[in-house]
Amino acid sequence: MKIAVLGGDGFVGWPTSLHLSDQGHEIHILDNLSRRWIDTELGVQSLTPMDSIQERTRIWHQETGRRIHFHLIDLARDYEVLKRWLSDNRPDAIIHFAEQRAAPYSMKSDRHKNYTVNNNVNATHNLLNALVEIDLDAHLVHLGTMGVYGYSTVGAAIPEGYLPVGIETIGGETVKQDILYPANPGSIYHMTKCLDQLLFQFYAKNDGVRITDLHQGIVWGTHTEQTRRHVQLINRFDYDGDYGTVLNRFLIQAAIGYPLTVHGTGGQTRAFIHIQDSVRCIELALKNAPKRGDKVKIFNQMTETHRVRDLAELVANMAGAQVAYLPNPRKEAAENDLVVHNEQFLELGLDPITLEQGLLAEVVDVAKKYAYRVDRNRVPAISAWTKDIAATIEHDPEGKRLKSVS
Ligand code: USQ
């Protein structure tokens, strides 16, 4: 297949591009390199030293003989360029990762809120609009998030996208319908993924666009089979308070001797998936495309759930780290249970990689290797969800924020 990977320079986009190229697909990365610019804005860098996209693709060619093509395009702003590229190249499938993906970054300021909404919603809409305009029947696979559901199960498992409901008619009968599970975003970033869902629903219904939406949990790990092949194929690895995600942050913190930063009581339960499984799921989704006229196909792309404080204890015991319980910069439930249906990928053959010591230790080893690149001042998460929360954090400098250390 000819596959366009939008956002193919990012944390999941890059290993996905390598994985699919390795399988013989013709890969075209479309990216505006915004993630690299955001590193510059924030004054941080990936823990792992990342080469330019051109250099990465050159090394891939040198190692495998396969070419990955790169096109510098801003989907959200360059509609005509995107439309022309799609029209000239007519890919069979499009994988859409090209969105600002960090919840804390999206909550930093009014400017960051605007940027996240404008970038994410325009990118998705420009893409859908262009597909219809040029009559391109490509399968669109979008990387969404488990966060569209919120994280409370109200005692029932979260279904894969759709909730069967019975609606009582005026005549007193009960009509059955499958509706999108009620959206319940917890950040501006998550809200944009909820808006994406509505765009997809409309374009699938109105124009027959074939769409798969992957509701992914928190990704952990850094290497995949392909990124291991050469030091310059290494994936990016975020540790900072905006882009680092919880389990990877704990592993890096353990490696550099920084107390693990649990927000609040750590009673938040979240869904997780290893990066290797993430790229496998995308491959499975590509092989199982919906038909024209079908409703949007939704998968829950996660393999297990864990409570934040349990992860902290696990990492602390494994690596001999301390755990710090900090005031939570986010507005979120202090404690929640989470039960999630994910049978669709399992039925398609996904054999999940679950948290096991070997892989966790591998991440700590990577972090130790590159520990010299860490700026410890960038570890704390300081983006606050409301002005009230920001005020409490500002009056409580990081050094004094450690509530208790176990
Ligand atoms: N947390 C800590 N300590 C930390 C960092 C996070 O306790 O140092 C807590 C947060 O308060 C939150 C939970 O861990 O309760 C998860 O935070 P996260 O930063 O790992 O994940 P999140 O902000 O939800 O976003 C990440 C990705 C996003 C993806 C989402 C999937 O950045 O792109 O959509 O995970 S999900 O969480 O299932 O919505």
Coordinates of C-alpha atoms and ligand atoms in Angstrom, one line a residue:
M1 CA 0.0 0.0 0.0
K2 CA 1.0 3.6 -0.4
I3 CA 0.5 5.1 3.0
A4 CA 0.7 8.7 4.1
V5 CA 1.7 9.1 7.8
L6 CA 0.6 12.5 9.0
G7 CA 2.7 13.5 12.0
G8 CA 5.3 10.7 11.1
D9 CA 8.1 12.5 12.9
G10 CA 6.5 12.1 16.4
F11 CA 6.6 9.7 19.2
V12 CA 4.2 7.1 17.8
G13 CA 4.4 8.4 14.2
W14 CA 8.1 7.6 13.7
P15 CA 8.0 3.9 14.9
T16 CA 4.8 3.4 13.0
S17 CA 6.5 4.7 9.8
L18 CA 9.4 2.3 10.3
H19 CA 7.2 -0.7 11.1
L20 CA 5.0 -0.2 8.0
S21 CA 8.0 0.5 5.8
D22 CA 9.6 -2.7 7.1
Q23 CA 6.5 -4.6 5.9
G24 CA 7.1 -3.3 2.4
H25 CA 4.6 -0.4 2.3
E26 CA 5.5 2.8 0.5
I27 CA 5.6 5.4 3.3
H28 CA 5.2 9.2 2.9
I29 CA 5.6 11.2 6.1
L30 CA 3.8 14.6 6.1
D31 CA 4.9 16.7 9.0
N32 CA 5.3 20.4 9.9
L33 CA 8.0 19.5 12.5
S34 CA 5.9 21.4 15.1
R35 CA 6.9 19.0 17.9
R36 CA 10.6 20.0 17.4
W37 CA 9.6 23.7 17.5
I38 CA 7.7 23.1 20.8
D39 CA 10.8 21.6 22.3
T40 CA 12.6 24.9 21.4
E41 CA 9.7 26.9 22.8
L42 CA 9.8 25.0 26.1
G43 CA 13.6 24.9 26.2
V44 CA 13.6 21.1 26.6
Q45 CA 14.8 18.3 24.4
S46 CA 14.0 14.6 24.0
L47 CA 15.9 12.5 26.5
T48 CA 17.2 10.5 23.5
P49 CA 19.3 12.4 20.9
M50 CA 17.1 12.7 17.8
D51 CA 18.5 13.4 14.4
S52 CA 16.7 15.4 11.8
I53 CA 13.9 13.7 9.9
Q54 CA 16.0 13.7 6.7
E55 CA 18.9 12.0 8.6
R56 CA 16.6 9.4 10.2
T57 CA 15.2 8.4 6.8
R58 CA 18.7 8.3 5.3
I59 CA 19.8 5.9 8.0
W60 CA 16.7 3.8 7.4
H61 CA 17.6 3.6 3.7
Q62 CA 21.2 2.7 4.5
E63 CA 20.1 -0.1 6.9
T64 CA 17.2 -1.6 4.9
G65 CA 17.4 -0.3 1.4
R66 CA 13.9 1.0 1.9
R67 CA 12.9 4.7 1.3
I68 CA 10.7 6.8 3.5
H69 CA 9.7 10.0 1.8
F70 CA 9.3 13.2 3.8
H71 CA 7.1 16.2 2.9
L72 CA 7.1 19.4 5.0
I73 CA 3.4 20.3 5.1
D74 CA 1.3 22.1 7.8
L75 CA -2.1 20.4 7.5
A76 CA -3.8 22.9 9.7
R77 CA -2.6 25.9 7.7
D78 CA -1.8 24.8 4.2
Y79 CA -5.1 23.4 3.0
E80 CA -4.3 23.9 -0.7
V81 CA -0.9 22.3 -0.4
L82 CA -2.3 19.3 1.4
K83 CA -5.1 18.9 -1.2
R84 CA -2.6 19.1 -4.0
W85 CA -0.3 16.5 -2.4
L86 CA -3.2 14.1 -1.8
S87 CA -4.5 14.6 -5.3
D88 CA -1.1 14.0 -6.9
N89 CA -0.1 11.1 -4.8
R90 CA -3.4 9.4 -4.0
P91 CA -2.4 7.2 -1.1
D92 CA -4.4 4.0 -0.3
A93 CA -4.4 4.8 3.4
I94 CA -3.7 7.8 5.6
I95 CA -2.7 7.6 9.3
H96 CA -3.4 10.8 11.1
F97 CA -1.2 11.6 14.1
A98 CA -0.7 15.2 13.2
E99 CA -2.1 16.8 16.4
Q100 CA -0.8 18.6 19.5
R101 CA -1.0 15.7 21.9
A102 CA -0.1 16.9 25.4
A103 CA -2.8 17.8 27.9
P104 CA -0.6 19.9 30.1
Y105 CA 0.7 21.9 27.1
S106 CA -2.9 22.5 26.0
M107 CA -3.6 24.0 29.4
K108 CA -0.6 26.3 29.8
S109 CA -2.2 29.6 28.8
D110 CA -4.9 31.0 26.6
R111 CA -2.4 31.0 23.7
H112 CA -1.8 27.3 24.1
K113 CA -5.5 26.6 24.3
N114 CA -6.1 28.5 21.0
Y115 CA -3.1 26.8 19.4
T116 CA -4.3 23.3 20.3
V117 CA -7.8 23.8 19.2
N118 CA -6.9 25.6 15.9
N119 CA -4.2 23.2 15.1
N120 CA -6.0 19.9 15.9
V121 CA -9.5 20.7 14.7
N122 CA -8.3 22.4 11.5
A123 CA -5.9 19.6 10.6
T124 CA -8.6 17.0 10.9
H125 CA -11.2 19.0 9.1
N126 CA -8.8 20.1 6.3
L127 CA -8.0 16.4 5.7
L128 CA -11.6 15.2 5.6
N129 CA -12.6 18.2 3.4
A130 CA -9.7 17.5 0.9
L131 CA -10.5 13.7 0.7
V132 CA -14.1 14.5 -0.4
E133 CA -13.1 17.3 -2.7
I134 CA -10.6 15.2 -4.7
D135 CA -12.8 12.0 -4.5
L136 CA -10.0 10.0 -2.8
D137 CA -11.4 6.8 -1.2
A138 CA -8.4 6.3 1.2
H139 CA -8.8 4.6 4.5
L140 CA -8.3 7.2 7.2
V141 CA -6.9 5.8 10.5
H142 CA -6.9 8.4 13.3
L143 CA -5.0 8.3 16.5
G144 CA -7.6 9.3 19.1
T145 CA -7.6 8.9 22.9
M146 CA -9.2 7.0 25.7
G147 CA -9.6 10.4 27.3
V148 CA -12.7 11.1 25.1
Y149 CA -14.7 8.9 27.5
G150 CA -13.4 10.5 30.8
Y151 CA -12.1 7.9 33.1
S152 CA -15.1 6.9 35.2
T153 CA -16.8 3.6 34.5
V154 CA -19.9 4.3 36.6
G155 CA -19.7 0.6 37.5
A156 CA -19.8 -0.5 33.8
A157 CA -17.1 -1.3 31.4
I158 CA -16.4 1.4 28.7
P159 CA -17.5 0.0 25.3
E160 CA -15.5 0.4 22.1
G161 CA -16.9 3.8 21.0
Y162 CA -20.6 3.2 20.9
L163 CA -23.1 2.9 23.7
P164 CA -26.3 1.0 23.0
V165 CA -29.2 3.0 24.4
G166 CA -33.0 2.6 24.5
I167 CA -35.0 5.8 23.8
E168 CA -38.6 5.9 24.8
T169 CA -40.7 7.3 21.9
I170 CA -43.8 9.5 22.3
G171 CA -45.9 6.4 21.6
G172 CA -44.3 4.7 24.6
E173 CA -42.2 2.1 22.6
T174 CA -38.4 1.8 23.2
V175 CA -36.3 2.4 20.2
K176 CA -32.7 1.1 20.3
Q177 CA -29.8 3.1 19.0
D178 CA -26.0 3.0 19.1
I179 CA -24.7 6.4 20.1
L180 CA -21.2 7.7 20.5
Y181 CA -20.3 7.1 24.2
P182 CA -20.9 10.5 26.0
A183 CA -17.8 12.7 25.5
N184 CA -16.2 13.8 28.8
P185 CA -12.9 15.5 28.1
G186 CA -10.6 16.4 30.9
S187 CA -8.4 19.0 29.1
I188 CA -8.4 21.2 26.0
Y189 CA -6.3 18.6 24.2
H190 CA -8.8 15.8 25.0
M191 CA -11.6 18.1 24.0
T192 CA -10.2 18.5 20.5
K193 CA -10.3 14.7 20.2
C194 CA -13.9 14.8 21.1
L195 CA -14.5 17.4 18.4
D196 CA -12.7 15.1 15.9
Q197 CA -15.2 12.4 16.7
L198 CA -18.0 14.5 15.5
L199 CA -16.2 15.5 12.3
F200 CA -15.6 11.8 11.6
Q201 CA -19.2 10.9 12.3
F202 CA -20.4 13.5 9.9
Y203 CA -18.0 12.8 7.0
A204 CA -18.6 9.0 7.3
K205 CA -22.4 9.6 7.1
N206 CA -22.5 12.3 4.5
D207 CA -19.7 11.3 2.2
G208 CA -18.9 7.7 2.9
V209 CA -15.4 8.4 4.1
R210 CA -13.9 5.2 5.5
I211 CA -12.6 6.0 9.0
T212 CA -11.1 4.1 11.9
D213 CA -10.7 6.0 15.1
L214 CA -8.2 4.5 17.7
H215 CA -8.9 5.4 21.3
Q216 CA -5.5 5.0 22.6
G217 CA -4.4 4.8 26.3
I218 CA -1.1 6.1 27.7
V219 CA 1.9 4.8 25.7
W220 CA 4.9 3.6 27.6
G221 CA 8.3 2.3 26.5
T222 CA 10.5 3.8 23.8
H223 CA 12.0 1.1 21.5
T224 CA 10.3 -0.9 18.8
E225 CA 11.8 -3.7 16.8
Q226 CA 12.9 -1.2 14.1
T227 CA 14.1 1.7 16.3
R228 CA 16.5 -0.8 17.9
R229 CA 18.3 -1.4 14.6
H230 CA 20.5 1.6 14.6
V231 CA 21.3 4.2 17.2
Q232 CA 20.2 7.0 14.8
L233 CA 16.8 5.4 14.4
I234 CA 16.1 6.0 18.1
N235 CA 12.6 7.2 19.1
R236 CA 12.0 10.5 20.9
F237 CA 11.5 10.1 24.6
D238 CA 9.9 12.9 26.6
Y239 CA 10.5 13.4 30.3
D240 CA 9.4 17.0 30.9
G241 CA 6.3 18.1 32.8
D242 CA 4.3 18.9 29.7
Y243 CA 5.1 16.1 27.3
G244 CA 6.4 13.3 29.5
T245 CA 3.6 10.8 30.3
V246 CA 3.3 9.2 33.6
L247 CA 4.9 5.8 33.5
N248 CA 7.8 6.9 31.2
R249 CA 8.3 9.8 33.6
F250 CA 8.5 7.6 36.6
L251 CA 11.0 5.3 34.9
I252 CA 13.2 8.3 33.9
Q253 CA 12.9 9.9 37.3
A254 CA 14.0 6.6 38.9
A255 CA 17.0 6.5 36.6
I256 CA 18.1 10.0 37.6
G257 CA 17.4 9.8 41.3
Y258 CA 14.4 12.2 41.3
P259 CA 11.5 11.3 43.6
L260 CA 8.6 9.9 41.5
T261 CA 6.1 12.7 41.0
V262 CA 2.7 11.3 41.9
H263 CA -0.1 13.9 41.5
G264 CA -2.5 13.9 44.5
T265 CA -3.1 10.5 46.1
G266 CA -2.2 8.7 42.8
G267 CA -5.7 7.2 42.9
Q268 CA -6.2 8.0 39.2
T269 CA -6.6 4.8 37.1
R270 CA -5.6 5.0 33.5
A271 CA -5.3 2.7 30.4
F272 CA -1.8 1.8 29.1
I273 CA -0.2 0.3 26.0
H274 CA 3.4 -0.4 25.1
I275 CA 4.8 1.4 22.0
Q276 CA 5.4 -1.9 20.2
D277 CA 1.7 -2.9 20.6
S278 CA 0.7 0.6 19.5
V279 CA 2.4 0.1 16.1
R280 CA 1.0 -3.4 15.8
C281 CA -2.6 -2.1 16.4
I282 CA -2.2 0.4 13.6
E283 CA -1.1 -2.4 11.3
L284 CA -4.2 -4.4 12.4
A285 CA -6.5 -1.4 11.9
L286 CA -5.1 -0.9 8.3
K287 CA -5.8 -4.6 7.5
N288 CA -9.4 -4.3 8.7
A289 CA -10.7 -1.2 7.0
P290 CA -14.4 -0.3 7.2
K291 CA -16.4 -0.4 3.9
R292 CA -17.7 2.8 2.2
G293 CA -20.9 3.8 4.0
D294 CA -20.0 2.1 7.2
K295 CA -20.1 4.1 10.4
V296 CA -16.7 5.1 11.9
K297 CA -15.0 2.0 13.3
I298 CA -13.8 2.6 16.8
F299 CA -11.2 0.5 18.7
N300 CA -10.0 0.9 22.3
Q301 CA -6.2 0.8 21.8
M302 CA -5.1 -0.2 25.3
T303 CA -4.0 -3.4 26.9
E304 CA -4.2 -2.9 30.7
T305 CA -5.3 -0.4 33.3
H306 CA -3.3 0.7 36.3
R307 CA -3.6 3.1 39.2
V308 CA -0.9 5.8 39.2
R309 CA 0.3 5.1 42.8
D310 CA 0.6 1.4 42.1
L311 CA 2.9 2.2 39.1
A312 CA 4.9 4.5 41.4
E313 CA 5.3 1.7 44.0
L314 CA 6.2 -0.8 41.3
V315 CA 8.9 1.4 39.8
A316 CA 10.2 2.5 43.2
N317 CA 10.6 -1.1 44.3
M318 CA 12.2 -2.1 41.1
A319 CA 14.7 0.8 40.9
G320 CA 15.1 1.8 44.5
A321 CA 13.4 5.2 44.0
Q322 CA 11.5 7.4 46.4
V323 CA 7.9 8.4 45.8
A324 CA 6.7 12.0 46.3
Y325 CA 2.9 12.8 46.7
L326 CA 2.5 16.3 45.2
P327 CA -0.4 18.7 44.9
N328 CA -2.2 17.9 41.7
P329 CA -1.8 20.6 39.0
R330 CA -4.8 19.1 37.1
K331 CA -8.5 19.2 37.7
E332 CA -9.4 15.5 37.7
A333 CA -11.0 12.9 40.0
A334 CA -8.6 12.0 42.8
E335 CA -9.6 8.3 42.7
N336 CA -11.4 6.4 39.9
D337 CA -11.9 2.8 38.7
L338 CA -11.6 2.0 35.0
V339 CA -12.8 -1.1 33.2
V340 CA -12.4 -1.0 29.4
H341 CA -13.5 -3.3 26.6
N342 CA -10.7 -4.0 24.1
E343 CA -11.8 -7.3 22.6
Q344 CA -11.6 -6.2 19.0
F345 CA -7.8 -6.0 18.7
L346 CA -7.4 -9.2 20.7
E347 CA -9.8 -11.0 18.3
L348 CA -7.7 -9.7 15.4
G349 CA -4.6 -11.3 17.0
L350 CA -3.0 -8.7 19.2
D351 CA -0.9 -10.5 21.8
P352 CA -0.4 -7.8 24.4
I353 CA 2.9 -6.8 26.0
T354 CA 2.0 -6.2 29.6
L355 CA 4.1 -4.4 32.3
E356 CA 6.9 -6.7 33.1
Q357 CA 10.1 -6.1 34.8
G358 CA 12.4 -6.7 31.8
L359 CA 10.8 -4.0 29.6
L360 CA 10.5 -1.6 32.5
A361 CA 14.2 -2.1 33.3
E362 CA 15.1 -1.6 29.6
V363 CA 13.5 1.9 29.8
V364 CA 15.4 2.7 33.0
D365 CA 18.6 1.6 31.2
V366 CA 17.9 3.9 28.2
A367 CA 17.2 6.7 30.6
K368 CA 20.5 6.1 32.6
K369 CA 22.4 6.1 29.3
Y370 CA 21.1 9.6 28.4
A371 CA 20.7 11.0 31.9
Y372 CA 23.3 13.6 31.1
R373 CA 20.8 15.3 28.8
V374 CA 18.2 15.8 31.5
D375 CA 17.5 19.3 32.8
R376 CA 16.1 18.5 36.3
N377 CA 14.3 21.9 36.4
R378 CA 12.1 20.6 33.5
V379 CA 10.9 17.6 35.4
P380 CA 8.1 19.2 37.6
A381 CA 4.6 19.4 36.0
I382 CA 3.6 23.0 36.5
S383 CA 0.8 23.6 33.9
A384 CA -2.2 24.2 36.0
W385 CA -5.8 23.4 34.9
T386 CA -7.3 26.5 36.5
K387 CA -6.1 29.9 37.8
D388 CA -7.0 28.9 41.3
I389 CA -4.8 25.8 41.1
A390 CA -2.0 27.9 39.5
A391 CA -2.1 30.3 42.4
T392 CA -1.5 27.5 44.9
I393 CA 1.4 26.1 42.9
E394 CA 3.0 29.5 42.5
H395 CA 2.9 30.1 46.2
D396 CA 4.4 26.7 46.9
P397 CA 7.8 26.5 45.1
E398 CA 8.8 23.1 43.8
G399 CA 11.2 22.4 46.6
K400 CA 8.5 22.7 49.2
R401 CA 5.9 20.8 47.3
L402 CA 6.9 17.3 48.4
K403 CA 4.0 16.4 50.7
S404 CA 5.3 13.1 51.8
V405 CA 8.1 10.9 50.7
S406 CA 7.9 7.2 51.2
Ligands
USQ1 N1 0.5 12.0 36.5 C1 1.2 11.9 37.7 N2 2.5 12.3 37.7 C2 3.1 12.7 36.6 C3 2.4 12.8 35.4 C4 1.1 12.4 35.4 O1 0.6 11.6 38.7 O2 4.3 13.1 36.7 C5 -0.9 11.6 36.4 C6 -1.8 12.7 35.8 O3 -2.3 13.6 36.8 C7 -2.9 11.9 35.3 C8 -2.2 10.6 34.8 O4 -1.0 10.6 35.5 O5 -3.9 11.5 36.2 C9 -2.0 10.5 33.3 O6 -1.2 11.6 32.9 P1 -0.3 11.5 31.6 O7 0.4 12.8 31.4 O8 0.5 10.2 31.6 O9 -1.4 11.3 30.4 P2 -2.5 12.3 29.7 O10 -2.3 13.7 30.1 O11 -3.8 11.7 30.0 O12 -2.1 12.2 28.2 C10 -1.4 11.1 27.6 C11 -1.0 11.5 26.2 C12 -2.2 11.8 25.3 C13 -3.1 10.6 25.3 C14 -3.5 10.2 26.7 C15 -4.3 8.9 26.7 O13 -0.1 12.6 26.3 O14 -1.7 12.1 24.0 O15 -4.2 10.9 24.5 O16 -2.3 10.0 27.5 S1 -5.4 8.8 28.1 O17 -4.7 9.2 29.3 O18 -5.9 7.5 28.1 O19 -6.4 9.8 27.8

